[in-house]
mmCIF file of C-alpha atoms in Angstrom:
data_model
loop_
_atom_site.group_PDB
_atom_site.id
_atom_site.type_symbol
_atom_site.label_atom_id
_atom_site.label_comp_id
_atom_site.label_asym_id
_atom_site.label_seq_id
_atom_site.Cartn_x
_atom_site.Cartn_y
_atom_site.Cartn_z
ATOM 1 C CA MET A 938 0.058 -55.598 -7.181
ATOM 2 C CA LEU A 939 0.756 -52.151 -5.599
ATOM 3 C CA ARG A 940 3.517 -51.426 -7.852
ATOM 4 C CA SER A 941 1.467 -51.931 -10.883
ATOM 5 C CA ARG A 942 -1.310 -49.436 -9.592
ATOM 6 C CA PHE A 943 1.127 -46.733 -8.618
ATOM 7 C CA PRO A 944 0.641 -44.808 -11.899
ATOM 8 C CA LEU A 945 -3.076 -44.868 -11.714
ATOM 9 C CA VAL A 946 -2.824 -43.753 -8.081
ATOM 10 C CA LEU A 947 -0.494 -40.970 -8.987
ATOM 11 C CA VAL A 948 -3.061 -39.852 -11.606
ATOM 12 C CA LEU A 949 -5.745 -39.789 -9.303
ATOM 13 C CA ALA A 950 -3.928 -37.910 -6.462
ATOM 14 C CA LEU A 951 -3.317 -35.216 -9.006
ATOM 15 C CA LEU A 952 -6.883 -34.909 -9.993
ATOM 16 C CA SER A 953 -7.739 -34.797 -6.386
ATOM 17 C CA GLY A 954 -5.588 -31.867 -5.846
ATOM 18 C CA LEU A 955 -7.232 -29.981 -8.743
ATOM 19 C CA ALA A 956 -10.628 -30.804 -7.177
ATOM 20 C CA VAL A 957 -9.701 -29.720 -3.811
ATOM 21 C CA VAL A 958 -8.387 -26.417 -4.946
ATOM 22 C CA THR A 959 -10.926 -25.569 -7.915
ATOM 23 C CA ALA A 960 -14.078 -25.713 -6.156
ATOM 24 C CA PRO A 961 -13.020 -22.685 -3.405
ATOM 25 C CA ALA A 962 -11.302 -20.794 -6.225
ATOM 26 C CA ALA A 963 -14.481 -20.711 -8.428
ATOM 27 C CA SER A 964 -16.577 -19.112 -5.776
ATOM 28 C CA ALA A 965 -13.748 -16.448 -4.949
ATOM 29 C CA GLN A 966 -15.418 -13.675 -6.883
ATOM 30 C CA GLY A 967 -18.619 -14.075 -5.012
ATOM 31 C CA ALA A 968 -16.824 -13.675 -1.781
ATOM 32 C CA CYS A 969 -15.454 -10.370 -2.656
ATOM 33 C CA PRO A 970 -16.253 -7.751 -0.036
ATOM 34 C CA ASP A 971 -19.417 -5.793 -1.036
ATOM 35 C CA HIS A 972 -19.765 -7.250 -4.392
ATOM 36 C CA GLN A 973 -23.459 -7.427 -3.935
ATOM 37 C CA ALA A 974 -24.506 -4.434 -1.917
ATOM 38 C CA PRO A 975 -22.735 -1.646 -0.100
ATOM 39 C CA PRO A 976 -21.896 -2.196 3.787
ATOM 40 C CA PRO A 977 -24.928 -1.603 5.997
ATOM 41 C CA PRO A 978 -25.779 2.168 6.719
ATOM 42 C CA VAL A 979 -24.586 3.820 9.741
ATOM 43 C CA ASP A 980 -27.608 5.965 10.043
ATOM 44 C CA THR A 981 -31.222 5.891 8.994
ATOM 45 C CA SER A 982 -30.717 7.912 5.610
ATOM 46 C CA GLU A 983 -31.563 5.063 3.381
ATOM 47 C CA ARG A 984 -34.622 3.725 5.385
ATOM 48 C CA PRO A 985 -37.457 3.562 2.806
ATOM 49 C CA PRO A 986 -40.705 5.700 3.345
ATOM 50 C CA PRO A 987 -43.343 4.083 5.441
ATOM 51 C CA GLY A 988 -45.217 1.461 3.222
ATOM 52 C CA GLN A 989 -42.068 1.137 0.759
ATOM 53 C CA ALA A 990 -39.903 -1.900 0.722
ATOM 54 C CA GLU A 991 -36.127 -1.791 0.618
ATOM 55 C CA PRO A 992 -34.875 -2.079 -2.728
ATOM 56 C CA ALA A 993 -33.214 -5.521 -3.699
ATOM 57 C CA PRO A 994 -29.562 -5.616 -4.406
ATOM 58 C CA LEU A 995 -28.693 -4.919 -8.340
ATOM 59 C CA PRO A 996 -28.318 -8.259 -10.180
ATOM 60 C CA MET A 997 -24.795 -9.168 -10.557
ATOM 61 C CA PRO A 998 -23.531 -9.853 -14.273
ATOM 62 C CA ALA A 999 -22.446 -13.497 -15.027
ATOM 63 C CA GLU A 1000 -18.977 -12.146 -16.122
ATOM 64 C CA PRO A 1001 -17.217 -9.114 -14.512
ATOM 65 C CA VAL A 1002 -17.838 -6.176 -16.709
ATOM 66 C CA GLY A 1003 -14.451 -4.952 -18.188
ATOM 67 C CA GLY A 1004 -12.533 -8.204 -18.278
ATOM 68 C CA ALA A 1005 -11.806 -11.191 -16.104
ATOM 69 C CA ARG A 1006 -9.364 -9.501 -13.739
ATOM 70 C CA MET A 1007 -12.154 -6.831 -12.865
ATOM 71 C CA GLY A 1008 -13.743 -9.462 -10.839
ATOM 72 C CA GLU A 1009 -10.494 -10.162 -8.772
ATOM 73 C CA CYS A 1010 -10.502 -8.912 -5.077
ATOM 74 C CA GLY A 1011 -7.745 -6.823 -3.568
ATOM 75 C CA MET A 1012 -5.072 -5.063 -5.632
ATOM 76 C CA VAL A 1013 -5.263 -5.716 -9.468
ATOM 77 C CA PHE A 1014 -1.943 -4.595 -11.279
ATOM 78 C CA PRO A 1015 0.195 -5.769 -14.121
ATOM 79 C CA ALA A 1016 2.304 -8.888 -13.635
ATOM 80 C CA GLY A 1017 5.813 -7.840 -12.864
ATOM 81 C CA ALA A 1018 4.952 -4.205 -11.673
ATOM 82 C CA ALA A 1019 5.479 -2.659 -8.443
ATOM 83 C CA THR A 1020 2.836 -2.956 -5.846
ATOM 84 C CA PRO A 1021 0.402 0.022 -5.934
ATOM 85 C CA PRO A 1022 0.625 2.485 -3.009
ATOM 86 C CA GLU A 1023 -1.338 1.907 0.110
ATOM 87 C CA THR A 1024 -4.564 4.001 0.778
ATOM 88 C CA THR A 1025 -7.386 4.195 2.905
ATOM 89 C CA ALA A 1026 -9.815 3.622 0.129
ATOM 90 C CA ALA A 1027 -12.051 0.376 0.060
ATOM 91 C CA SER A 1028 -11.792 0.373 -3.723
ATOM 92 C CA TRP A 1029 -10.244 2.305 -6.396
ATOM 93 C CA VAL A 1030 -9.593 2.405 -10.166
ATOM 94 C CA VAL A 1031 -6.847 4.176 -12.234
ATOM 95 C CA GLN A 1032 -8.018 4.566 -15.910
ATOM 96 C CA ASP A 1033 -6.474 5.938 -19.315
ATOM 97 C CA LEU A 1034 -8.955 8.600 -20.266
ATOM 98 C CA ASP A 1035 -8.078 8.415 -24.000
ATOM 99 C CA THR A 1036 -8.028 4.654 -24.464
ATOM 100 C CA GLY A 1037 -10.384 3.298 -21.846
ATOM 101 C CA ALA A 1038 -7.942 1.048 -20.389
ATOM 102 C CA VAL A 1039 -7.732 0.186 -16.716
ATOM 103 C CA VAL A 1040 -4.156 0.646 -15.540
ATOM 104 C CA ALA A 1041 -4.664 -0.735 -12.095
ATOM 105 C CA ALA A 1042 -7.471 -1.328 -9.491
ATOM 106 C CA LYS A 1043 -8.416 -2.294 -6.143
ATOM 107 C CA ASN A 1044 -11.572 -4.412 -5.879
ATOM 108 C CA PRO A 1045 -13.112 -2.408 -8.775
ATOM 109 C CA HIS A 1046 -16.671 -3.838 -8.798
ATOM 110 C CA ALA A 1047 -17.033 -3.505 -5.014
ATOM 111 C CA ARG A 1048 -20.404 -1.837 -4.583
ATOM 112 C CA GLU A 1049 -20.141 1.487 -2.527
ATOM 113 C CA ARG A 1050 -22.193 4.663 -2.235
ATOM 114 C CA PRO A 1051 -20.985 7.554 -4.527
ATOM 115 C CA ALA A 1052 -21.972 10.614 -2.271
ATOM 116 C CA SER A 1053 -21.546 13.692 -4.502
ATOM 117 C CA LEU A 1054 -19.597 11.721 -7.263
ATOM 118 C CA ILE A 1055 -23.231 10.831 -8.613
ATOM 119 C CA LYS A 1056 -23.501 14.375 -9.724
ATOM 120 C CA THR A 1057 -21.320 13.589 -12.693
ATOM 121 C CA LEU A 1058 -24.024 11.328 -13.688
ATOM 122 C CA LEU A 1059 -26.564 14.105 -13.121
ATOM 123 C CA ALA A 1060 -24.326 16.319 -15.334
ATOM 124 C CA LEU A 1061 -24.279 13.804 -18.116
ATOM 125 C CA VAL A 1062 -28.135 13.937 -17.946
ATOM 126 C CA VAL A 1063 -28.166 17.782 -17.990
ATOM 127 C CA LEU A 1064 -25.788 17.932 -20.770
ATOM 128 C CA LYS A 1065 -28.110 15.614 -22.948
ATOM 129 C CA ASP A 1066 -31.564 16.991 -22.154
ATOM 130 C CA LEU A 1067 -30.906 20.772 -21.357
ATOM 131 C CA ASP A 1068 -29.424 23.667 -23.484
ATOM 132 C CA GLN A 1069 -26.390 25.493 -22.037
ATOM 133 C CA ASP A 1070 -28.126 28.964 -22.281
ATOM 134 C CA GLN A 1071 -31.447 27.713 -21.032
ATOM 135 C CA VAL A 1072 -32.673 29.827 -18.026
ATOM 136 C CA ILE A 1073 -33.620 28.019 -14.914
ATOM 137 C CA VAL A 1074 -35.595 29.804 -12.001
ATOM 138 C CA PRO A 1075 -35.263 28.007 -8.787
ATOM 139 C CA THR A 1076 -38.016 27.198 -6.627
ATOM 140 C CA GLU A 1077 -38.155 27.693 -2.748
ATOM 141 C CA GLU A 1078 -37.658 24.021 -2.293
ATOM 142 C CA ASP A 1079 -34.527 24.066 -4.623
ATOM 143 C CA ALA A 1080 -32.714 26.961 -2.563
ATOM 144 C CA THR A 1081 -33.573 25.265 0.557
ATOM 145 C CA GLN A 1082 -31.973 21.805 0.273
ATOM 146 C CA GLU A 1083 -29.744 20.012 2.814
ATOM 147 C CA CYS A 1084 -26.233 21.538 2.106
ATOM 148 C CA THR A 1085 -23.579 21.765 0.782
ATOM 149 C CA CYS A 1086 -24.984 24.454 -1.235
ATOM 150 C CA VAL A 1087 -23.916 27.134 -3.696
ATOM 151 C CA GLY A 1088 -26.539 29.548 -2.404
ATOM 152 C CA ILE A 1089 -28.978 30.098 -5.406
ATOM 153 C CA VAL A 1090 -31.883 32.349 -4.748
ATOM 154 C CA ALA A 1091 -35.409 31.253 -5.161
ATOM 155 C CA GLY A 1092 -37.082 33.002 -7.977
ATOM 156 C CA GLY A 1093 -33.736 34.110 -9.352
ATOM 157 C CA SER A 1094 -32.537 33.443 -12.910
ATOM 158 C CA TYR A 1095 -29.529 31.303 -13.833
ATOM 159 C CA THR A 1096 -28.416 29.626 -17.044
ATOM 160 C CA VAL A 1097 -27.779 26.022 -17.216
ATOM 161 C CA ASP A 1098 -23.918 26.782 -17.732
ATOM 162 C CA GLN A 1099 -23.796 28.735 -14.574
ATOM 163 C CA LEU A 1100 -25.454 25.919 -12.491
ATOM 164 C CA LEU A 1101 -23.316 23.259 -14.105
ATOM 165 C CA HIS A 1102 -20.252 25.163 -12.605
ATOM 166 C CA GLY A 1103 -22.090 25.199 -9.312
ATOM 167 C CA LEU A 1104 -22.865 21.683 -9.404
ATOM 168 C CA LEU A 1105 -19.495 20.515 -10.076
ATOM 169 C CA MET A 1106 -17.190 22.899 -8.497
ATOM 170 C CA HIS A 1107 -18.981 23.545 -5.341
ATOM 171 C CA SER A 1108 -20.974 20.368 -5.144
ATOM 172 C CA GLY A 1109 -24.198 22.210 -4.738
ATOM 173 C CA ASN A 1110 -27.167 20.273 -3.479
ATOM 174 C CA ASP A 1111 -29.613 23.200 -4.125
ATOM 175 C CA VAL A 1112 -28.219 23.190 -7.834
ATOM 176 C CA ALA A 1113 -28.814 19.493 -8.170
ATOM 177 C CA HIS A 1114 -32.418 19.935 -7.005
ATOM 178 C CA ALA A 1115 -32.846 22.844 -9.545
ATOM 179 C CA PHE A 1116 -31.736 20.610 -12.259
ATOM 180 C CA ALA A 1117 -34.053 17.763 -11.105
ATOM 181 C CA THR A 1118 -37.101 20.212 -10.948
ATOM 182 C CA ALA A 1119 -36.101 21.496 -14.513
ATOM 183 C CA LEU A 1120 -35.814 17.819 -15.758
ATOM 184 C CA GLY A 1121 -39.286 16.887 -14.614
ATOM 185 C CA GLY A 1122 -38.902 16.343 -10.793
ATOM 186 C CA VAL A 1123 -36.738 14.207 -8.517
ATOM 187 C CA PRO A 1124 -38.262 10.619 -9.364
ATOM 188 C CA ALA A 1125 -38.104 11.486 -13.084
ATOM 189 C CA THR A 1126 -34.516 12.829 -12.973
ATOM 190 C CA VAL A 1127 -33.345 9.817 -10.921
ATOM 191 C CA GLN A 1128 -34.969 7.543 -13.456
ATOM 192 C CA LYS A 1129 -32.994 9.230 -16.248
ATOM 193 C CA MET A 1130 -29.969 9.052 -14.439
ATOM 194 C CA ASN A 1131 -30.355 5.198 -14.004
ATOM 195 C CA ASP A 1132 -31.238 4.762 -17.536
ATOM 196 C CA LEU A 1133 -28.394 6.624 -18.742
ATOM 197 C CA ALA A 1134 -26.101 4.440 -16.392
ATOM 198 C CA ALA A 1135 -27.628 1.350 -17.791
ATOM 199 C CA SER A 1136 -26.944 2.575 -21.363
ATOM 200 C CA LEU A 1137 -23.124 3.184 -20.441
ATOM 201 C CA GLY A 1138 -22.973 -0.151 -18.960
ATOM 202 C CA ALA A 1139 -22.761 0.749 -15.266
ATOM 203 C CA THR A 1140 -24.365 -2.417 -13.905
ATOM 204 C CA ASP A 1141 -23.302 -1.562 -10.261
ATOM 205 C CA THR A 1142 -25.051 1.720 -10.359
ATOM 206 C CA ARG A 1143 -28.418 2.892 -8.802
ATOM 207 C CA ALA A 1144 -28.888 6.515 -8.127
ATOM 208 C CA ALA A 1145 -31.519 7.288 -5.242
ATOM 209 C CA THR A 1146 -31.171 10.962 -5.203
ATOM 210 C CA PRO A 1147 -29.778 13.695 -7.727
ATOM 211 C CA SER A 1148 -27.374 14.972 -5.220
ATOM 212 C CA GLY A 1149 -25.796 11.972 -3.866
ATOM 213 C CA LEU A 1150 -27.039 12.089 -0.399
ATOM 214 C CA ASP A 1151 -27.816 8.713 0.740
ATOM 215 C CA GLY A 1152 -31.081 7.005 -0.072
ATOM 216 C CA PRO A 1153 -32.758 3.572 -0.293
ATOM 217 C CA GLY A 1154 -30.680 1.419 -2.805
ATOM 218 C CA MET A 1155 -28.028 3.926 -3.623
ATOM 219 C CA SER A 1156 -25.175 2.016 -5.114
ATOM 220 C CA THR A 1157 -22.275 2.135 -7.536
ATOM 221 C CA SER A 1158 -18.565 1.236 -7.796
ATOM 222 C CA ALA A 1159 -15.211 2.524 -8.642
ATOM 223 C CA TYR A 1160 -15.354 0.868 -12.140
ATOM 224 C CA ASP A 1161 -18.761 2.362 -12.849
ATOM 225 C CA LEU A 1162 -17.732 5.970 -11.613
ATOM 226 C CA SER A 1163 -14.770 5.772 -13.799
ATOM 227 C CA LEU A 1164 -16.858 4.719 -16.852
ATOM 228 C CA ILE A 1165 -19.124 7.658 -16.027
ATOM 229 C CA PHE A 1166 -16.077 10.116 -15.644
ATOM 230 C CA HIS A 1167 -14.786 8.701 -18.732
ATOM 231 C CA GLN A 1168 -17.801 9.615 -20.733
ATOM 232 C CA ALA A 1169 -18.488 12.832 -18.989
ATOM 233 C CA MET A 1170 -14.830 14.294 -19.947
ATOM 234 C CA ARG A 1171 -15.719 13.801 -23.634
ATOM 235 C CA HIS A 1172 -18.035 16.810 -23.194
ATOM 236 C CA PRO A 1173 -16.217 20.111 -23.457
ATOM 237 C CA GLU A 1174 -18.704 21.664 -21.159
ATOM 238 C CA PHE A 1175 -18.157 19.208 -18.394
ATOM 239 C CA ALA A 1176 -14.363 19.247 -18.877
ATOM 240 C CA ALA A 1177 -14.332 23.121 -18.515
ATOM 241 C CA ALA A 1178 -16.441 23.245 -15.458
ATOM 242 C CA VAL A 1179 -14.153 20.723 -13.515
ATOM 243 C CA SER A 1180 -11.126 22.653 -14.477
ATOM 244 C CA THR A 1181 -12.358 26.103 -13.435
ATOM 245 C CA LYS A 1182 -10.748 27.464 -10.202
ATOM 246 C CA SER A 1183 -13.250 30.286 -9.413
ATOM 247 C CA PHE A 1184 -16.619 31.279 -10.875
ATOM 248 C CA GLN A 1185 -19.022 34.185 -10.192
ATOM 249 C CA PHE A 1186 -22.553 34.000 -9.910
ATOM 250 C CA PRO A 1187 -24.739 37.167 -10.852
ATOM 251 C CA ASP A 1188 -26.572 39.355 -8.425
ATOM 252 C CA GLU A 1189 -30.093 38.480 -7.866
ATOM 253 C CA PRO A 1190 -32.907 40.262 -5.865
ATOM 254 C CA GLY A 1191 -31.894 40.343 -2.322
ATOM 255 C CA LYS A 1192 -28.322 38.795 -2.878
ATOM 256 C CA PRO A 1193 -25.259 40.508 -4.485
ATOM 257 C CA ALA A 1194 -23.080 38.764 -7.126
ATOM 258 C CA PHE A 1195 -20.788 36.268 -5.440
ATOM 259 C CA SER A 1196 -18.039 33.673 -6.178
ATOM 260 C CA ILE A 1197 -17.426 30.200 -5.660
ATOM 261 C CA VAL A 1198 -14.082 28.340 -5.621
ATOM 262 C CA ASN A 1199 -13.401 24.739 -6.948
ATOM 263 C CA ASP A 1200 -13.111 22.438 -3.816
ATOM 264 C CA ASN A 1201 -11.119 19.929 -5.546
ATOM 265 C CA LYS A 1202 -7.564 20.679 -3.781
ATOM 266 C CA LEU A 1203 -5.448 19.028 -6.518
ATOM 267 C CA LEU A 1204 -6.556 21.711 -9.033
ATOM 268 C CA GLY A 1205 -3.375 24.001 -9.272
ATOM 269 C CA GLY A 1206 -1.405 21.703 -6.753
ATOM 270 C CA TYR A 1207 -1.065 18.691 -8.986
ATOM 271 C CA PRO A 1208 0.911 19.174 -12.273
ATOM 272 C CA GLY A 1209 -1.260 18.653 -15.306
ATOM 273 C CA PHE A 1210 -4.374 18.317 -13.179
ATOM 274 C CA LEU A 1211 -7.524 18.381 -15.421
ATOM 275 C CA GLY A 1212 -10.258 18.592 -12.696
ATOM 276 C CA GLY A 1213 -12.461 16.099 -10.849
ATOM 277 C CA LYS A 1214 -15.077 15.851 -8.161
ATOM 278 C CA THR A 1215 -15.321 15.281 -4.414
ATOM 279 C CA GLY A 1216 -17.792 13.679 -2.069
ATOM 280 C CA PHE A 1217 -18.784 12.823 1.387
ATOM 281 C CA THR A 1218 -21.570 11.476 3.481
ATOM 282 C CA ASP A 1219 -21.618 9.560 6.812
ATOM 283 C CA ASP A 1220 -22.440 6.351 5.085
ATOM 284 C CA ALA A 1221 -20.160 6.747 1.652
ATOM 285 C CA ARG A 1222 -17.221 8.131 3.692
ATOM 286 C CA HIS A 1223 -14.885 9.994 1.470
ATOM 287 C CA THR A 1224 -15.341 9.558 -2.379
ATOM 288 C CA TYR A 1225 -13.054 11.122 -5.038
ATOM 289 C CA VAL A 1226 -12.390 11.387 -8.844
ATOM 290 C CA GLY A 1227 -9.806 13.263 -10.634
ATOM 291 C CA GLY A 1228 -7.847 13.302 -14.003
ATOM 292 C CA ALA A 1229 -4.397 14.697 -14.987
ATOM 293 C CA GLU A 1230 -2.319 14.801 -18.034
ATOM 294 C CA ARG A 1231 1.425 14.080 -18.200
ATOM 295 C CA ASP A 1232 3.878 13.278 -21.211
ATOM 296 C CA GLY A 1233 0.647 13.239 -23.603
ATOM 297 C CA ARG A 1234 -1.210 10.644 -21.508
ATOM 298 C CA ARG A 1235 -4.437 11.323 -19.500
ATOM 299 C CA LEU A 1236 -5.358 9.359 -16.399
ATOM 300 C CA ALA A 1237 -8.081 9.596 -13.964
ATOM 301 C CA VAL A 1238 -8.453 7.763 -10.541
ATOM 302 C CA VAL A 1239 -11.541 6.985 -8.615
ATOM 303 C CA MET A 1240 -11.522 6.328 -4.963
ATOM 304 C CA MET A 1241 -14.189 4.941 -2.690
ATOM 305 C CA ARG A 1242 -15.070 4.821 0.929
ATOM 306 C CA ALA A 1243 -11.815 6.510 1.939
ATOM 307 C CA GLU A 1244 -10.633 8.277 4.858
ATOM 308 C CA GLN A 1245 -8.811 11.536 5.375
ATOM 309 C CA ARG A 1246 -6.351 10.075 7.861
ATOM 310 C CA PRO A 1247 -3.396 9.334 8.196
ATOM 311 C CA THR A 1248 -3.033 11.328 4.845
ATOM 312 C CA MET A 1249 -5.660 13.506 2.853
ATOM 313 C CA VAL A 1250 -7.434 11.669 0.273
ATOM 314 C CA VAL A 1251 -6.246 13.908 -2.512
ATOM 315 C CA THR A 1252 -2.831 13.149 -1.424
ATOM 316 C CA GLN A 1253 -3.492 9.518 -1.712
ATOM 317 C CA ALA A 1254 -5.215 10.027 -5.259
ATOM 318 C CA ALA A 1255 -1.895 11.973 -6.272
ATOM 319 C CA GLU A 1256 0.155 8.875 -5.344
ATOM 320 C CA LEU A 1257 -2.125 6.666 -7.358
ATOM 321 C CA LEU A 1258 -2.097 8.973 -10.244
ATOM 322 C CA ASP A 1259 1.660 8.841 -10.023
ATOM 323 C CA TYR A 1260 1.516 5.139 -10.055
ATOM 324 C CA GLY A 1261 -0.398 5.055 -13.087
ATOM 325 C CA PHE A 1262 1.715 7.329 -14.980
ATOM 326 C CA THR A 1263 4.874 5.309 -14.131
ATOM 327 C CA LEU A 1264 3.106 2.079 -15.456
ATOM 328 C CA GLU A 1265 1.999 3.888 -18.613
ATOM 329 C CA LYS A 1266 5.450 5.287 -19.230
ATOM 330 C CA ALA A 1267 6.989 1.655 -18.790
ATOM 331 C CA GLY A 1268 4.535 0.201 -21.207
ATOM 332 C CA ALA A 1269 2.738 -2.218 -18.828
ATOM 333 C CA GLN A 1270 -0.192 -4.091 -20.181
ATOM 334 C CA PRO A 1271 -3.824 -2.911 -18.905
ATOM 335 C CA VAL A 1272 -5.552 -5.183 -16.482
ATOM 336 C CA GLY A 1273 -9.109 -4.357 -17.839
ATOM 337 C CA ARG A 1274 -10.964 -1.917 -19.995
ATOM 338 C CA LEU A 1275 -13.906 0.339 -19.779
ATOM 339 C CA VAL A 1276 -16.842 -0.882 -21.841
ATOM 340 C CA GLU A 1277 -18.220 1.343 -24.625
ATOM 341 C CA PRO A 1278 -21.632 2.631 -24.269
ATOM 342 C CA ALA A 1279 -24.687 0.399 -25.813
ATOM 343 C CA ASN A 1280 -26.094 3.689 -27.011
ATOM 344 C CA PRO A 1281 -24.485 5.040 -30.034
ATOM 345 C CA ALA A 1282 -25.529 8.532 -29.454
ATOM 346 C CA GLU A 1283 -23.632 8.282 -25.983
ATOM 347 C CA LYS A 1284 -20.585 6.931 -27.784
ATOM 348 C CA ALA A 1285 -20.520 9.497 -30.185
ATOM 349 C CA ALA A 1286 -20.839 12.233 -27.680
ATOM 350 C CA GLY A 1287 -17.966 14.585 -26.924
ATOM 351 C CA ALA A 1288 -15.366 16.780 -28.495
ATOM 352 C CA PRO A 1289 -14.032 15.327 -31.969
ATOM 353 C CA GLU A 1290 -10.442 15.744 -30.907
ATOM 354 C CA GLN A 1291 -10.964 13.868 -27.764
ATOM 355 C CA ALA A 1292 -12.597 11.026 -29.757
ATOM 356 C CA ALA A 1293 -9.655 10.996 -32.215
ATOM 357 C CA LYS A 1294 -7.074 10.779 -29.537
ATOM 358 C CA ALA A 1295 -8.673 8.064 -27.996
ATOM 359 C CA GLY A 1296 -8.257 5.901 -30.960
ATOM 360 C CA ALA A 1297 -8.652 2.111 -30.521
ATOM 361 C CA THR A 1298 -9.438 0.654 -27.253
ATOM 362 C CA ALA A 1299 -6.473 -0.931 -25.445
ATOM 363 C CA LYS A 1300 -6.160 -4.630 -26.287
ATOM 364 C CA ILE A 1301 -6.433 -6.747 -23.112
ATOM 365 C CA PRO A 1302 -4.343 -9.853 -23.090
ATOM 366 C CA ALA A 1303 -6.391 -12.979 -22.427
ATOM 367 C CA ARG A 1304 -5.901 -14.277 -18.804
ATOM 368 C CA ASP A 1305 -6.556 -17.400 -17.312
ATOM 369 C CA PRO A 1306 -9.580 -16.807 -15.035
ATOM 370 C CA PHE A 1307 -8.191 -19.531 -12.564
ATOM 371 C CA GLY A 1308 -5.338 -17.257 -11.954
ATOM 372 C CA LEU A 1309 -1.748 -17.723 -11.004
ATOM 373 C CA LEU A 1310 -2.313 -17.999 -7.454
ATOM 374 C CA GLY A 1311 -4.688 -20.760 -7.995
ATOM 375 C CA TRP A 1312 -2.431 -22.992 -10.105
ATOM 376 C CA MET A 1313 0.446 -22.463 -7.585
ATOM 377 C CA VAL A 1314 -1.755 -23.628 -4.847
ATOM 378 C CA THR A 1315 -3.075 -26.595 -6.850
ATOM 379 C CA LEU A 1316 0.418 -27.707 -7.704
ATOM 380 C CA ALA A 1317 1.583 -27.685 -4.143
ATOM 381 C CA VAL A 1318 -1.245 -29.684 -2.918
ATOM 382 C CA ALA A 1319 -0.721 -31.996 -5.920
ATOM 383 C CA LEU A 1320 2.888 -32.627 -4.896
ATOM 384 C CA LEU A 1321 1.943 -32.938 -1.213
ATOM 385 C CA ILE A 1322 -0.516 -35.561 -2.061
ATOM 386 C CA VAL A 1323 2.060 -37.332 -4.595
ATOM 387 C CA THR A 1324 4.684 -37.290 -1.808
ATOM 388 C CA GLY A 1325 2.348 -38.993 0.780
ATOM 389 C CA PHE A 1326 1.531 -41.656 -1.724
ATOM 390 C CA VAL A 1327 5.318 -42.390 -2.390
ATOM 391 C CA ILE A 1328 6.284 -42.302 1.243
ATOM 392 C CA ALA A 1329 3.252 -44.806 1.945
ATOM 393 C CA TYR A 1330 4.426 -47.052 -1.110
ATOM 394 C CA GLN A 1331 8.038 -46.989 0.246
ATOM 395 C CA ARG A 1332 6.737 -47.975 3.695
ATOM 396 C CA ARG A 1333 4.521 -50.802 2.365
ATOM 397 C CA ARG A 1334 7.601 -52.374 0.278
ATOM 398 C CA LYS A 1335 9.629 -52.368 3.496
ATOM 399 C CA THR A 1336 6.627 -54.018 5.293
ATOM 400 C CA ASP A 1337 6.210 -56.607 2.579
ATOM 401 C CA SER A 1338 9.927 -57.351 2.028
ATOM 402 C CA PRO A 1339 11.257 -60.527 3.706
ATOM 403 C CA SER A 1340 13.221 -59.786 6.862
#
């Protein structure tokens, strides 16, 4: 009787192995660190004003934005490729600036704080709503913001182009506030930033301040900031500002002319560097975005919640760019993609030559969402179960045999 039932037992054992392994694997994406909200703050900067409730975490999409592998935890890199270099960053993304392909990543949708990298999103709003030669007169409130500051003078006269250089080269919080005032005030500007982020498909992003200073509900991800930087680099004005090494501000009443220097240390130090942005707050830690061109390919890296030790963040960024260029040269398959904006106007923005260079979005090969590791574990469990039934069957036969 037992012999006749053995094939059925074997099938049930295999199904049991699948059930055991599949259930935990299905919830693995939800268990990724910081996928719902950034880590708890270390200070009171995100405490809501009296009478206001703390913002709820942003809703999570049903499917990972950018492809199935963008929902993975840990390192995400092409099959058969070398392991990415170790960094201090909690998450990072290396993208192709022309095709929108995600070359490699680490926990790409982990929700973190952007620090001053959110100024790239503010810059997109400025480029959309203000003319480059428009004159802005800063208020006393603009000029006395918590620094880092460029040093603009209340009552002075500055063009949007001048202030854009100060925003992106020297991360001026005074400039960010002056732009917000010109755009209708801080609440209106933050709303414009969040509306633009949503139109770009940045589902992890919620700006709380125009400057990147921490505030209630502030959130983004390495994927989202890659998406924002990708769109920003399509604008010649943005690309020119982040690649400028030094810039002079005019003299104003009570203050002589002065120069600012780009605070991105890879500019002039990394071959083919195109520019980028740095950021830091106590809660966000160090954040970074930078792009470079090599052998006709343009890549960019975003790093979130990184530390300056044991090596500087820019050194770690350079290593990730090197890794990305190596993968691109080898023809490795991308692991994800940056989505195109829902707003056709945003999709069409940028220099025509950049849009032509981008061409078609890189094709992402279909991937089993269960993953190679999941099936390997399933097979191992199934084999163990089958082995156990075989041993039990053999022992039963010996027991049933006449002595």
